Amino acid sequence: MESEGGDFPRPTEAVAELIKAGASFVLTAPPESIAEVNRAVMHPIGMEDVVGDPDLLAMALRMNEGNLHHWAASNVARPGARVPVNVTDEAIAFVRDVVRRGFDAGALDSFRTAQNASWRLWMQICFELTDDPAALRELLELTSLSIATFIDDTVKELADQINVARAELAGDTHAQRRAAVALILEGAPVSPARAEAQLRYSLQGPQQALVIYGEAGVAPDNLEEICEAIMEASGVTRRLTVLAGAAELWVWLPTEKLILSEVLAANPTVRVAAGSLGHDREGFRRSHFQALEARQMVTRLGSELSFVAYDDLALMSAMTDDLAKLDGFVAHTLGALTTADTAIVESVRTWFASECNASAAAARLYTHRNTVVRHLARAQELLPRPLEANATAVAAALEVLRWRRAD
């Protein structure tokens, strides 16, 4: 190998062809290979900040996949040459989100994790390309340096961008407000007067926390408009808002009454997670953490419902973090009822919610009492065990099923 400049080597002609062939394979790698890299990135150790934030995680996965393809495409064009950093618009958005969320360069650890997973994939490819020991050694040595250098350069560039973004956001009122909110959420002994002065919001009285978030492409201004619409519908004139990311707002409303169904119906790309109603400083904190938990839980469950309240998901959250185990519980408890007509399932669930009163359930479903009775009878036929012998488990399984179904 000759030097390409500095300590970065130039491959021999034969190894350059091997690199080009391997890189071409990476560009057409099957989805399961990319999925393996993604699974490695999602490993929770040291990655809690990113893995625990659905938007940030989705961005990190797309960037890691983009970096893998960028490295491969560069090596098809110039085998073995130093690969330039791939700073995209999404990378800049990722950096700004990292800063807005209060994270530091540790959020870039996903790139290191992806490097290890990508290297395992690349080694498998290399061992398929040649069985010549000398060529294989040169191939592995050069590409190991290439991948490591590319990731080092990428992480350094993004870390520099984080420092720039921090400086830019130093005077950002959203960033300042988030810092003040973080102290309250952490339980810091900030006096009520100082807290109210910093937040311009009172921690006394009712506290209803919301997380308002949108699909990719929803602008922060759109979320602000939705928040204003919810306030108007609920008769609220004050609020506290923190821009938590490019498509996520944290909101607190001083109200015991929340009305938002019509607002969300008119804005299908926006979703809301709500904590339980709280009071004063502790209620401010608890309601927010509940809203975050509800948002994360509904994302894990795969539900596309536009509104979720923590009270509706508290049971499932307490049951297990293992979705496969949760689905197994539903299948075991409900049997054939799991795949029954939605109207039958909803009748039984509403019957439980109506204190097992068929007339009350019918009123809530806008149907006839006899329809509910027929649905209950059909459910009895489909359940693996008599309803009266397993009522608590059936009620819990129906709640899980409600959220696991996308509709």
mmCIF file of C-alpha atoms in Angstrom:
data_model
loop_
_atom_site.group_PDB
_atom_site.id
_atom_site.type_symbol
_atom_site.label_atom_id
_atom_site.label_comp_id
_atom_site.label_asym_id
_atom_site.label_seq_id
_atom_site.Cartn_x
_atom_site.Cartn_y
_atom_site.Cartn_z
ATOM 1 C CA MET A 1 0.000 0.000 0.000
ATOM 2 C CA GLU A 2 1.258 3.487 -0.899
ATOM 3 C CA SER A 3 0.541 6.621 1.069
ATOM 4 C CA GLU A 4 -2.320 8.764 -0.241
ATOM 5 C CA GLY A 5 -1.270 11.711 1.829
ATOM 6 C CA GLY A 6 -0.346 11.880 5.511
ATOM 7 C CA ASP A 7 -0.870 8.499 7.122
ATOM 8 C CA PHE A 8 -3.895 7.528 4.984
ATOM 9 C CA PRO A 9 -2.789 4.679 2.647
ATOM 10 C CA ARG A 10 -3.649 4.024 -0.985
ATOM 11 C CA PRO A 11 -4.732 0.448 -1.842
ATOM 12 C CA THR A 12 -3.068 -1.699 -4.466
ATOM 13 C CA GLU A 13 -5.008 -2.018 -7.697
ATOM 14 C CA ALA A 14 -6.269 -5.508 -6.829
ATOM 15 C CA VAL A 15 -7.505 -4.470 -3.374
ATOM 16 C CA ALA A 16 -9.066 -1.312 -4.809
ATOM 17 C CA GLU A 17 -11.213 -3.557 -7.010
ATOM 18 C CA LEU A 18 -12.158 -5.651 -3.977
ATOM 19 C CA ILE A 19 -13.181 -2.511 -2.068
ATOM 20 C CA LYS A 20 -15.250 -1.337 -5.006
ATOM 21 C CA ALA A 21 -16.981 -4.725 -5.278
ATOM 22 C CA GLY A 22 -17.705 -4.871 -1.546
ATOM 23 C CA ALA A 23 -18.980 -1.300 -1.432
ATOM 24 C CA SER A 24 -21.277 -2.051 -4.387
ATOM 25 C CA PHE A 25 -22.711 -4.957 -2.401
ATOM 26 C CA VAL A 26 -23.338 -2.683 0.598
ATOM 27 C CA LEU A 27 -25.373 -0.350 -1.611
ATOM 28 C CA THR A 28 -27.669 -3.254 -2.487
ATOM 29 C CA ALA A 29 -27.533 -5.013 0.885
ATOM 30 C CA PRO A 30 -30.785 -6.774 1.908
ATOM 31 C CA PRO A 31 -33.018 -4.995 4.452
ATOM 32 C CA GLU A 32 -32.186 -7.541 7.163
ATOM 33 C CA SER A 33 -28.535 -6.446 7.055
ATOM 34 C CA ILE A 34 -29.493 -2.816 7.658
ATOM 35 C CA ALA A 35 -31.939 -3.956 10.341
ATOM 36 C CA GLU A 36 -29.033 -5.611 12.183
ATOM 37 C CA VAL A 37 -27.161 -2.298 12.240
ATOM 38 C CA ASN A 38 -30.303 -0.533 13.477
ATOM 39 C CA ARG A 39 -30.799 -3.068 16.274
ATOM 40 C CA ALA A 40 -27.256 -2.437 17.454
ATOM 41 C CA VAL A 41 -27.882 1.330 17.511
ATOM 42 C CA MET A 42 -31.047 0.792 19.572
ATOM 43 C CA HIS A 43 -29.166 -1.112 22.282
ATOM 44 C CA PRO A 44 -30.035 0.793 25.446
ATOM 45 C CA ILE A 45 -26.677 0.746 27.234
ATOM 46 C CA GLY A 46 -25.284 4.264 27.047
ATOM 47 C CA MET A 47 -27.949 5.280 24.561
ATOM 48 C CA GLU A 48 -30.877 6.023 26.881
ATOM 49 C CA ASP A 49 -31.191 9.642 25.744
ATOM 50 C CA VAL A 50 -31.605 8.725 22.081
ATOM 51 C CA VAL A 51 -33.484 5.428 22.444
ATOM 52 C CA GLY A 52 -35.932 7.005 24.866
ATOM 53 C CA ASP A 53 -36.805 9.764 22.400
ATOM 54 C CA PRO A 54 -38.730 8.374 19.375
ATOM 55 C CA ASP A 55 -38.078 11.381 17.119
ATOM 56 C CA LEU A 56 -34.384 11.548 17.957
ATOM 57 C CA LEU A 57 -34.017 7.773 17.522
ATOM 58 C CA ALA A 58 -35.732 7.796 14.118
ATOM 59 C CA MET A 59 -33.420 10.614 13.017
ATOM 60 C CA ALA A 60 -30.330 8.767 14.295
ATOM 61 C CA LEU A 61 -31.310 5.569 12.462
ATOM 62 C CA ARG A 62 -31.863 7.422 9.191
ATOM 63 C CA MET A 63 -28.547 9.228 9.567
ATOM 64 C CA ASN A 64 -26.646 6.031 10.346
ATOM 65 C CA GLU A 65 -28.152 4.304 7.330
ATOM 66 C CA GLY A 66 -27.357 7.366 5.209
ATOM 67 C CA ASN A 67 -23.754 7.363 6.451
ATOM 68 C CA LEU A 68 -23.388 3.669 5.590
ATOM 69 C CA HIS A 69 -24.572 4.316 2.037
ATOM 70 C CA HIS A 70 -22.441 7.467 1.773
ATOM 71 C CA TRP A 71 -19.293 5.544 2.781
ATOM 72 C CA ALA A 72 -20.084 2.775 0.307
ATOM 73 C CA ALA A 73 -20.868 5.157 -2.572
ATOM 74 C CA SER A 74 -17.634 7.062 -1.927
ATOM 75 C CA ASN A 75 -15.651 3.824 -2.072
ATOM 76 C CA VAL A 76 -17.308 2.792 -5.319
ATOM 77 C CA ALA A 77 -16.267 6.111 -6.843
ATOM 78 C CA ARG A 78 -12.820 6.312 -5.180
ATOM 79 C CA PRO A 79 -11.892 2.962 -3.589
ATOM 80 C CA GLY A 80 -9.887 3.420 -0.417
ATOM 81 C CA ALA A 81 -9.856 7.233 -0.478
ATOM 82 C CA ARG A 82 -10.675 9.178 2.660
ATOM 83 C CA VAL A 83 -14.454 9.600 2.839
ATOM 84 C CA PRO A 84 -15.693 13.169 3.425
ATOM 85 C CA VAL A 85 -18.157 13.837 6.225
ATOM 86 C CA ASN A 86 -21.781 13.572 5.170
ATOM 87 C CA VAL A 87 -23.308 16.709 6.737
ATOM 88 C CA THR A 88 -26.924 16.807 5.550
ATOM 89 C CA ASP A 89 -29.854 19.043 6.450
ATOM 90 C CA GLU A 90 -31.125 16.232 8.672
ATOM 91 C CA ALA A 91 -27.765 16.092 10.460
ATOM 92 C CA ILE A 92 -28.061 19.807 11.248
ATOM 93 C CA ALA A 93 -31.642 19.270 12.450
ATOM 94 C CA PHE A 94 -30.419 16.376 14.618
ATOM 95 C CA VAL A 95 -27.779 18.609 16.189
ATOM 96 C CA ARG A 96 -30.291 21.346 16.980
ATOM 97 C CA ASP A 97 -32.690 18.807 18.491
ATOM 98 C CA VAL A 98 -29.883 17.388 20.646
ATOM 99 C CA VAL A 99 -29.148 20.875 21.982
ATOM 100 C CA ARG A 100 -32.813 21.788 22.489
ATOM 101 C CA ARG A 101 -33.357 18.596 24.480
ATOM 102 C CA GLY A 102 -30.447 19.482 26.732
ATOM 103 C CA PHE A 103 -28.281 16.557 25.577
ATOM 104 C CA ASP A 104 -24.568 16.767 24.882
ATOM 105 C CA ALA A 105 -22.144 15.032 22.499
ATOM 106 C CA GLY A 106 -22.958 11.728 24.235
ATOM 107 C CA ALA A 107 -26.005 11.561 21.952
ATOM 108 C CA LEU A 108 -23.509 10.901 19.130
ATOM 109 C CA ASP A 109 -22.644 7.505 20.604
ATOM 110 C CA SER A 110 -25.122 5.960 18.154
ATOM 111 C CA PHE A 111 -22.548 6.546 15.403
ATOM 112 C CA ARG A 112 -19.919 4.577 17.337
ATOM 113 C CA THR A 113 -22.397 1.758 17.894
ATOM 114 C CA ALA A 114 -23.284 1.781 14.203
ATOM 115 C CA GLN A 115 -19.570 1.640 13.351
ATOM 116 C CA ASN A 116 -19.146 -1.640 15.231
ATOM 117 C CA ALA A 117 -22.246 -3.193 13.653
ATOM 118 C CA SER A 118 -21.260 -1.973 10.176
ATOM 119 C CA TRP A 119 -17.782 -3.379 10.611
ATOM 120 C CA ARG A 120 -19.197 -6.835 11.378
ATOM 121 C CA LEU A 121 -21.298 -6.626 8.215
ATOM 122 C CA TRP A 122 -18.284 -5.448 6.201
ATOM 123 C CA MET A 123 -16.072 -8.300 7.476
ATOM 124 C CA GLN A 124 -18.645 -10.844 6.322
ATOM 125 C CA ILE A 125 -18.563 -9.249 2.885
ATOM 126 C CA CYS A 126 -14.742 -9.190 2.805
ATOM 127 C CA PHE A 127 -14.432 -12.896 3.572
ATOM 128 C CA GLU A 128 -16.716 -13.585 0.622
ATOM 129 C CA LEU A 129 -14.648 -11.422 -1.727
ATOM 130 C CA THR A 130 -11.287 -13.219 -1.519
ATOM 131 C CA ASP A 131 -9.464 -16.104 0.123
ATOM 132 C CA ASP A 132 -6.006 -14.666 -0.644
ATOM 133 C CA PRO A 133 -4.476 -14.041 2.835
ATOM 134 C CA ALA A 134 -2.335 -11.089 1.745
ATOM 135 C CA ALA A 135 -5.146 -9.366 -0.143
ATOM 136 C CA LEU A 136 -7.598 -10.028 2.684
ATOM 137 C CA ARG A 137 -5.213 -8.579 5.269
ATOM 138 C CA GLU A 138 -4.654 -5.416 3.210
ATOM 139 C CA LEU A 139 -8.398 -5.139 2.539
ATOM 140 C CA LEU A 140 -9.315 -5.402 6.224
ATOM 141 C CA GLU A 141 -6.537 -3.097 7.448
ATOM 142 C CA LEU A 142 -7.315 -0.348 4.964
ATOM 143 C CA THR A 143 -11.105 -0.440 5.317
ATOM 144 C CA SER A 144 -10.899 -0.640 9.107
ATOM 145 C CA LEU A 145 -8.931 2.608 9.035
ATOM 146 C CA SER A 146 -11.345 4.060 6.472
ATOM 147 C CA ILE A 147 -14.490 3.310 8.501
ATOM 148 C CA ALA A 148 -12.952 4.449 11.802
ATOM 149 C CA THR A 149 -11.647 7.670 10.242
ATOM 150 C CA PHE A 150 -14.985 8.425 8.617
ATOM 151 C CA ILE A 151 -16.862 7.965 11.915
ATOM 152 C CA ASP A 152 -14.235 9.971 13.839
ATOM 153 C CA ASP A 153 -14.506 12.805 11.329
ATOM 154 C CA THR A 154 -18.314 12.639 11.435
ATOM 155 C CA VAL A 155 -18.524 12.689 15.228
ATOM 156 C CA LYS A 156 -15.987 15.538 15.434
ATOM 157 C CA GLU A 157 -17.881 17.607 12.879
ATOM 158 C CA LEU A 158 -21.231 17.038 14.600
ATOM 159 C CA ALA A 159 -19.716 17.758 18.026
ATOM 160 C CA ASP A 160 -18.429 21.067 16.606
ATOM 161 C CA GLN A 161 -21.908 21.731 15.228
ATOM 162 C CA ILE A 162 -23.357 21.060 18.683
ATOM 163 C CA ASN A 163 -21.047 23.718 20.159
ATOM 164 C CA VAL A 164 -22.116 26.168 17.458
ATOM 165 C CA ALA A 165 -25.797 25.400 18.059
ATOM 166 C CA ARG A 166 -25.336 25.881 21.804
ATOM 167 C CA ALA A 167 -23.837 29.297 21.195
ATOM 168 C CA GLU A 168 -26.664 30.212 18.824
ATOM 169 C CA LEU A 169 -29.304 29.023 21.246
ATOM 170 C CA ALA A 170 -27.743 30.657 24.284
ATOM 171 C CA GLY A 171 -30.122 33.572 23.868
ATOM 172 C CA ASP A 172 -33.045 31.437 22.674
ATOM 173 C CA THR A 173 -36.003 31.930 25.015
ATOM 174 C CA HIS A 174 -37.095 28.343 24.371
ATOM 175 C CA ALA A 175 -33.700 27.037 25.502
ATOM 176 C CA GLN A 176 -33.738 29.266 28.590
ATOM 177 C CA ARG A 177 -37.276 28.231 29.454
ATOM 178 C CA ARG A 178 -36.384 24.590 29.022
ATOM 179 C CA ALA A 179 -33.430 25.002 31.391
ATOM 180 C CA ALA A 180 -35.707 26.547 34.020
ATOM 181 C CA VAL A 181 -38.313 23.817 33.521
ATOM 182 C CA ALA A 182 -35.598 21.160 33.845
ATOM 183 C CA LEU A 183 -34.720 22.449 37.313
ATOM 184 C CA ILE A 184 -38.352 22.180 38.420
ATOM 185 C CA LEU A 185 -38.735 18.703 36.916
ATOM 186 C CA GLU A 186 -35.553 17.577 38.668
ATOM 187 C CA GLY A 187 -36.998 18.716 41.994
ATOM 188 C CA ALA A 188 -34.536 21.570 42.509
ATOM 189 C CA PRO A 189 -35.459 23.801 45.500
ATOM 190 C CA VAL A 190 -36.362 26.821 43.364
ATOM 191 C CA SER A 191 -38.544 29.258 45.324
ATOM 192 C CA PRO A 192 -42.099 29.783 44.004
ATOM 193 C CA ALA A 193 -41.408 33.464 43.305
ATOM 194 C CA ARG A 194 -38.223 32.732 41.358
ATOM 195 C CA ALA A 195 -39.854 29.857 39.450
ATOM 196 C CA GLU A 196 -42.774 32.041 38.416
ATOM 197 C CA ALA A 197 -40.435 34.857 37.379
ATOM 198 C CA GLN A 198 -38.318 32.538 35.226
ATOM 199 C CA LEU A 199 -41.219 30.632 33.709
ATOM 200 C CA ARG A 200 -43.745 33.473 33.612
ATOM 201 C CA TYR A 201 -46.191 30.825 34.705
ATOM 202 C CA SER A 202 -47.610 29.921 38.116
ATOM 203 C CA LEU A 203 -46.993 26.503 39.640
ATOM 204 C CA GLN A 204 -49.993 26.970 41.912
ATOM 205 C CA GLY A 205 -53.377 25.426 41.164
ATOM 206 C CA PRO A 206 -54.420 22.834 38.546
ATOM 207 C CA GLN A 207 -51.754 21.559 36.170
ATOM 208 C CA GLN A 208 -52.534 19.628 32.986
ATOM 209 C CA ALA A 209 -49.419 18.560 31.074
ATOM 210 C CA LEU A 210 -49.479 17.706 27.374
ATOM 211 C CA VAL A 211 -46.949 16.515 24.844
ATOM 212 C CA ILE A 212 -47.993 17.761 21.403
ATOM 213 C CA TYR A 213 -46.065 16.162 18.572
ATOM 214 C CA GLY A 214 -46.396 15.624 14.860
ATOM 215 C CA GLU A 215 -45.352 13.463 11.980
ATOM 216 C CA ALA A 216 -42.164 14.221 10.043
ATOM 217 C CA GLY A 217 -42.453 17.581 8.329
ATOM 218 C CA VAL A 218 -44.795 19.182 10.860
ATOM 219 C CA ALA A 219 -43.317 22.581 11.708
ATOM 220 C CA PRO A 220 -43.089 23.992 15.261
ATOM 221 C CA ASP A 221 -45.388 26.844 14.184
ATOM 222 C CA ASN A 222 -48.070 24.273 13.325
ATOM 223 C CA LEU A 223 -47.789 22.762 16.788
ATOM 224 C CA GLU A 224 -48.089 26.219 18.335
ATOM 225 C CA GLU A 225 -51.281 26.786 16.341
ATOM 226 C CA ILE A 226 -52.697 23.470 17.587
ATOM 227 C CA CYS A 227 -51.835 24.455 21.152
ATOM 228 C CA GLU A 228 -53.631 27.765 20.729
ATOM 229 C CA ALA A 229 -56.682 25.964 19.333
ATOM 230 C CA ILE A 230 -56.740 23.551 22.302
ATOM 231 C CA MET A 231 -56.511 26.509 24.691
ATOM 232 C CA GLU A 232 -59.410 28.264 22.977
ATOM 233 C CA ALA A 233 -61.564 25.117 22.991
ATOM 234 C CA SER A 234 -60.768 24.504 26.666
ATOM 235 C CA GLY A 235 -61.332 28.097 27.734
ATOM 236 C CA VAL A 236 -57.730 28.601 28.853
ATOM 237 C CA THR A 237 -55.904 31.912 28.502
ATOM 238 C CA ARG A 238 -52.461 31.032 29.957
ATOM 239 C CA ARG A 239 -49.955 28.297 29.272
ATOM 240 C CA LEU A 240 -46.318 27.284 29.578
ATOM 241 C CA THR A 241 -44.701 25.920 26.433
ATOM 242 C CA VAL A 242 -41.270 24.405 25.841
ATOM 243 C CA LEU A 243 -40.032 23.527 22.361
ATOM 244 C CA ALA A 244 -38.650 20.061 23.051
ATOM 245 C CA GLY A 245 -37.696 19.270 19.475
ATOM 246 C CA ALA A 246 -38.348 20.090 15.853
ATOM 247 C CA ALA A 247 -41.752 18.397 16.047
ATOM 248 C CA GLU A 248 -42.568 18.267 19.755
ATOM 249 C CA LEU A 249 -43.941 20.719 22.319
ATOM 250 C CA TRP A 250 -44.211 20.299 26.072
ATOM 251 C CA VAL A 251 -47.225 22.193 27.337
ATOM 252 C CA TRP A 252 -48.767 22.912 30.739
ATOM 253 C CA LEU A 253 -52.279 24.331 31.025
ATOM 254 C CA PRO A 254 -53.719 25.632 34.334
ATOM 255 C CA THR A 255 -57.086 23.914 33.890
ATOM 256 C CA GLU A 256 -59.167 20.984 35.086
ATOM 257 C CA LYS A 257 -61.090 20.845 31.806
ATOM 258 C CA LEU A 258 -59.432 19.749 28.579
ATOM 259 C CA ILE A 259 -61.299 19.817 25.238
ATOM 260 C CA LEU A 260 -59.372 18.840 22.133
ATOM 261 C CA SER A 261 -61.255 16.198 20.089
ATOM 262 C CA GLU A 262 -62.447 18.646 17.409
ATOM 263 C CA VAL A 263 -59.025 20.254 17.184
ATOM 264 C CA LEU A 264 -57.288 16.911 16.571
ATOM 265 C CA ALA A 265 -59.979 15.759 14.145
ATOM 266 C CA ALA A 266 -59.143 18.781 12.003
ATOM 267 C CA ASN A 267 -55.373 18.140 12.242
ATOM 268 C CA PRO A 268 -54.698 14.432 11.523
ATOM 269 C CA THR A 269 -50.889 14.801 11.386
ATOM 270 C CA VAL A 270 -50.705 15.975 15.014
ATOM 271 C CA ARG A 271 -50.968 13.835 18.160
ATOM 272 C CA VAL A 272 -51.348 14.652 21.832
ATOM 273 C CA ALA A 273 -50.363 12.712 24.964
ATOM 274 C CA ALA A 274 -51.757 13.941 28.269
ATOM 275 C CA GLY A 275 -50.769 13.294 31.849
ATOM 276 C CA SER A 276 -53.278 13.070 34.682
ATOM 277 C CA LEU A 277 -54.578 16.294 36.189
ATOM 278 C CA GLY A 278 -52.261 17.479 38.957
ATOM 279 C CA HIS A 279 -52.060 20.392 41.352
ATOM 280 C CA ASP A 280 -49.259 22.745 42.304
ATOM 281 C CA ARG A 281 -45.555 22.020 41.798
ATOM 282 C CA GLU A 282 -45.710 18.269 42.360
ATOM 283 C CA GLY A 283 -48.700 17.978 40.036
ATOM 284 C CA PHE A 284 -46.765 19.995 37.433
ATOM 285 C CA ARG A 285 -43.947 17.453 37.566
ATOM 286 C CA ARG A 286 -46.025 14.287 37.826
ATOM 287 C CA SER A 287 -48.435 15.210 35.022
ATOM 288 C CA HIS A 288 -45.512 15.946 32.678
ATOM 289 C CA PHE A 289 -43.720 12.664 33.362
ATOM 290 C CA GLN A 290 -46.996 10.833 32.837
ATOM 291 C CA ALA A 291 -47.539 12.591 29.493
ATOM 292 C CA LEU A 292 -44.027 11.584 28.375
ATOM 293 C CA GLU A 293 -44.640 7.993 29.467
ATOM 294 C CA ALA A 294 -47.960 7.905 27.617
ATOM 295 C CA ARG A 295 -46.319 9.281 24.481
ATOM 296 C CA GLN A 296 -43.546 6.670 24.593
ATOM 297 C CA MET A 297 -45.964 3.851 25.403
ATOM 298 C CA VAL A 298 -48.359 4.604 22.543
ATOM 299 C CA THR A 299 -45.386 4.772 20.165
ATOM 300 C CA ARG A 300 -44.180 1.347 21.335
ATOM 301 C CA LEU A 301 -47.674 -0.075 20.995
ATOM 302 C CA GLY A 302 -47.855 1.123 17.404
ATOM 303 C CA SER A 303 -51.194 2.869 17.845
ATOM 304 C CA GLU A 304 -52.142 5.634 15.419
ATOM 305 C CA LEU A 305 -54.792 7.176 17.666
ATOM 306 C CA SER A 306 -54.376 10.946 17.789
ATOM 307 C CA PHE A 307 -54.948 11.303 21.538
ATOM 308 C CA VAL A 308 -53.751 9.249 24.474
ATOM 309 C CA ALA A 309 -54.228 9.905 28.167
ATOM 310 C CA TYR A 310 -51.888 8.422 30.742
ATOM 311 C CA ASP A 311 -54.864 7.124 32.741
ATOM 312 C CA ASP A 312 -55.841 4.958 29.759
ATOM 313 C CA LEU A 313 -52.381 3.371 29.526
ATOM 314 C CA ALA A 314 -51.339 3.181 33.179
ATOM 315 C CA LEU A 315 -52.415 -0.463 33.462
ATOM 316 C CA MET A 316 -50.433 -1.564 30.415
ATOM 317 C CA SER A 317 -47.402 0.433 31.494
ATOM 318 C CA ALA A 318 -47.419 -1.370 34.832
ATOM 319 C CA MET A 319 -47.979 -4.821 33.317
ATOM 320 C CA THR A 320 -44.759 -5.250 31.346
ATOM 321 C CA ASP A 321 -42.177 -3.604 29.092
ATOM 322 C CA ASP A 322 -42.078 -6.750 26.931
ATOM 323 C CA LEU A 323 -44.530 -6.253 24.047
ATOM 324 C CA ALA A 324 -44.206 -9.852 22.896
ATOM 325 C CA LYS A 325 -45.180 -11.019 26.375
ATOM 326 C CA LEU A 326 -48.063 -8.530 26.388
ATOM 327 C CA ASP A 327 -49.329 -9.838 23.050
ATOM 328 C CA GLY A 328 -49.015 -13.387 24.354
ATOM 329 C CA PHE A 329 -51.173 -12.464 27.336
ATOM 330 C CA VAL A 330 -53.839 -11.007 25.014
ATOM 331 C CA ALA A 331 -53.885 -14.073 22.767
ATOM 332 C CA HIS A 332 -54.019 -16.470 25.723
ATOM 333 C CA THR A 333 -56.775 -14.536 27.505
ATOM 334 C CA LEU A 334 -59.017 -13.578 24.584
ATOM 335 C CA GLY A 335 -58.462 -16.487 22.213
ATOM 336 C CA ALA A 336 -60.656 -16.136 19.112
ATOM 337 C CA LEU A 337 -62.086 -12.874 20.455
ATOM 338 C CA THR A 338 -58.740 -11.256 19.581
ATOM 339 C CA THR A 339 -59.580 -11.361 15.862
ATOM 340 C CA ALA A 340 -63.348 -10.964 16.172
ATOM 341 C CA ASP A 341 -65.317 -8.160 14.568
ATOM 342 C CA THR A 342 -64.342 -4.804 16.023
ATOM 343 C CA ALA A 343 -67.938 -4.063 17.026
ATOM 344 C CA ILE A 344 -68.049 -7.166 19.249
ATOM 345 C CA VAL A 345 -64.729 -6.352 20.905
ATOM 346 C CA GLU A 346 -65.729 -2.726 21.483
ATOM 347 C CA SER A 347 -69.092 -3.744 22.934
ATOM 348 C CA VAL A 348 -67.434 -5.981 25.512
ATOM 349 C CA ARG A 349 -64.798 -3.370 26.388
ATOM 350 C CA THR A 350 -67.430 -0.647 26.770
ATOM 351 C CA TRP A 351 -69.594 -3.006 28.846
ATOM 352 C CA PHE A 352 -66.716 -3.357 31.304
ATOM 353 C CA ALA A 353 -66.171 0.418 31.275
ATOM 354 C CA SER A 354 -69.882 0.876 32.033
ATOM 355 C CA GLU A 355 -69.695 -1.235 35.204
ATOM 356 C CA CYS A 356 -71.027 -4.281 33.330
ATOM 357 C CA ASN A 357 -74.314 -2.512 32.567
ATOM 358 C CA ALA A 358 -75.603 -3.357 29.078
ATOM 359 C CA SER A 359 -77.991 -0.382 28.918
ATOM 360 C CA ALA A 360 -75.246 2.070 29.887
ATOM 361 C CA ALA A 361 -72.860 0.491 27.372
ATOM 362 C CA ALA A 362 -75.483 0.751 24.631
ATOM 363 C CA ALA A 363 -75.949 4.445 25.391
ATOM 364 C CA ARG A 364 -72.211 5.084 25.133
ATOM 365 C CA LEU A 365 -72.038 3.159 21.847
ATOM 366 C CA TYR A 366 -75.168 4.793 20.423
ATOM 367 C CA THR A 367 -76.717 1.391 19.791
ATOM 368 C CA HIS A 368 -79.542 -0.783 21.163
ATOM 369 C CA ARG A 369 -79.184 -2.713 24.403
ATOM 370 C CA ASN A 370 -80.035 -5.961 22.580
ATOM 371 C CA THR A 371 -77.048 -5.430 20.279
ATOM 372 C CA VAL A 372 -74.728 -5.247 23.283
ATOM 373 C CA VAL A 373 -76.332 -8.373 24.779
ATOM 374 C CA ARG A 374 -75.859 -10.276 21.482
ATOM 375 C CA HIS A 375 -72.228 -9.171 21.303
ATOM 376 C CA LEU A 376 -71.628 -10.343 24.878
ATOM 377 C CA ALA A 377 -73.133 -13.720 24.053
ATOM 378 C CA ARG A 378 -70.933 -14.051 20.982
ATOM 379 C CA ALA A 379 -67.876 -13.079 23.018
ATOM 380 C CA GLN A 380 -68.705 -15.835 25.500
ATOM 381 C CA GLU A 381 -68.542 -18.325 22.623
ATOM 382 C CA LEU A 382 -65.184 -17.010 21.418
ATOM 383 C CA LEU A 383 -63.402 -16.744 24.790
ATOM 384 C CA PRO A 384 -61.293 -19.755 25.805
ATOM 385 C CA ARG A 385 -62.611 -19.498 29.381
ATOM 386 C CA PRO A 386 -66.028 -18.347 30.679
ATOM 387 C CA LEU A 387 -66.146 -14.587 31.088
ATOM 388 C CA GLU A 388 -67.323 -14.770 34.689
ATOM 389 C CA ALA A 389 -64.342 -16.950 35.586
ATOM 390 C CA ASN A 390 -61.729 -14.611 34.100
ATOM 391 C CA ALA A 391 -63.340 -11.163 33.991
ATOM 392 C CA THR A 392 -60.404 -9.105 35.318
ATOM 393 C CA ALA A 393 -57.917 -10.595 32.854
ATOM 394 C CA VAL A 394 -60.353 -10.192 29.946
ATOM 395 C CA ALA A 395 -60.943 -6.519 30.796
ATOM 396 C CA ALA A 396 -57.177 -5.891 30.949
ATOM 397 C CA ALA A 397 -56.530 -7.778 27.688
ATOM 398 C CA LEU A 398 -59.227 -5.759 25.918
ATOM 399 C CA GLU A 399 -57.542 -2.527 26.987
ATOM 400 C CA VAL A 400 -54.235 -3.762 25.570
ATOM 401 C CA LEU A 401 -55.956 -4.809 22.341
ATOM 402 C CA ARG A 402 -57.533 -1.368 22.038
ATOM 403 C CA TRP A 403 -54.119 0.261 21.806
ATOM 404 C CA ARG A 404 -52.379 -2.476 19.839
ATOM 405 C CA ARG A 405 -54.882 -2.117 17.005
ATOM 406 C CA ALA A 406 -53.883 0.720 14.661
ATOM 407 C CA ASP A 407 -57.473 1.732 14.123
#
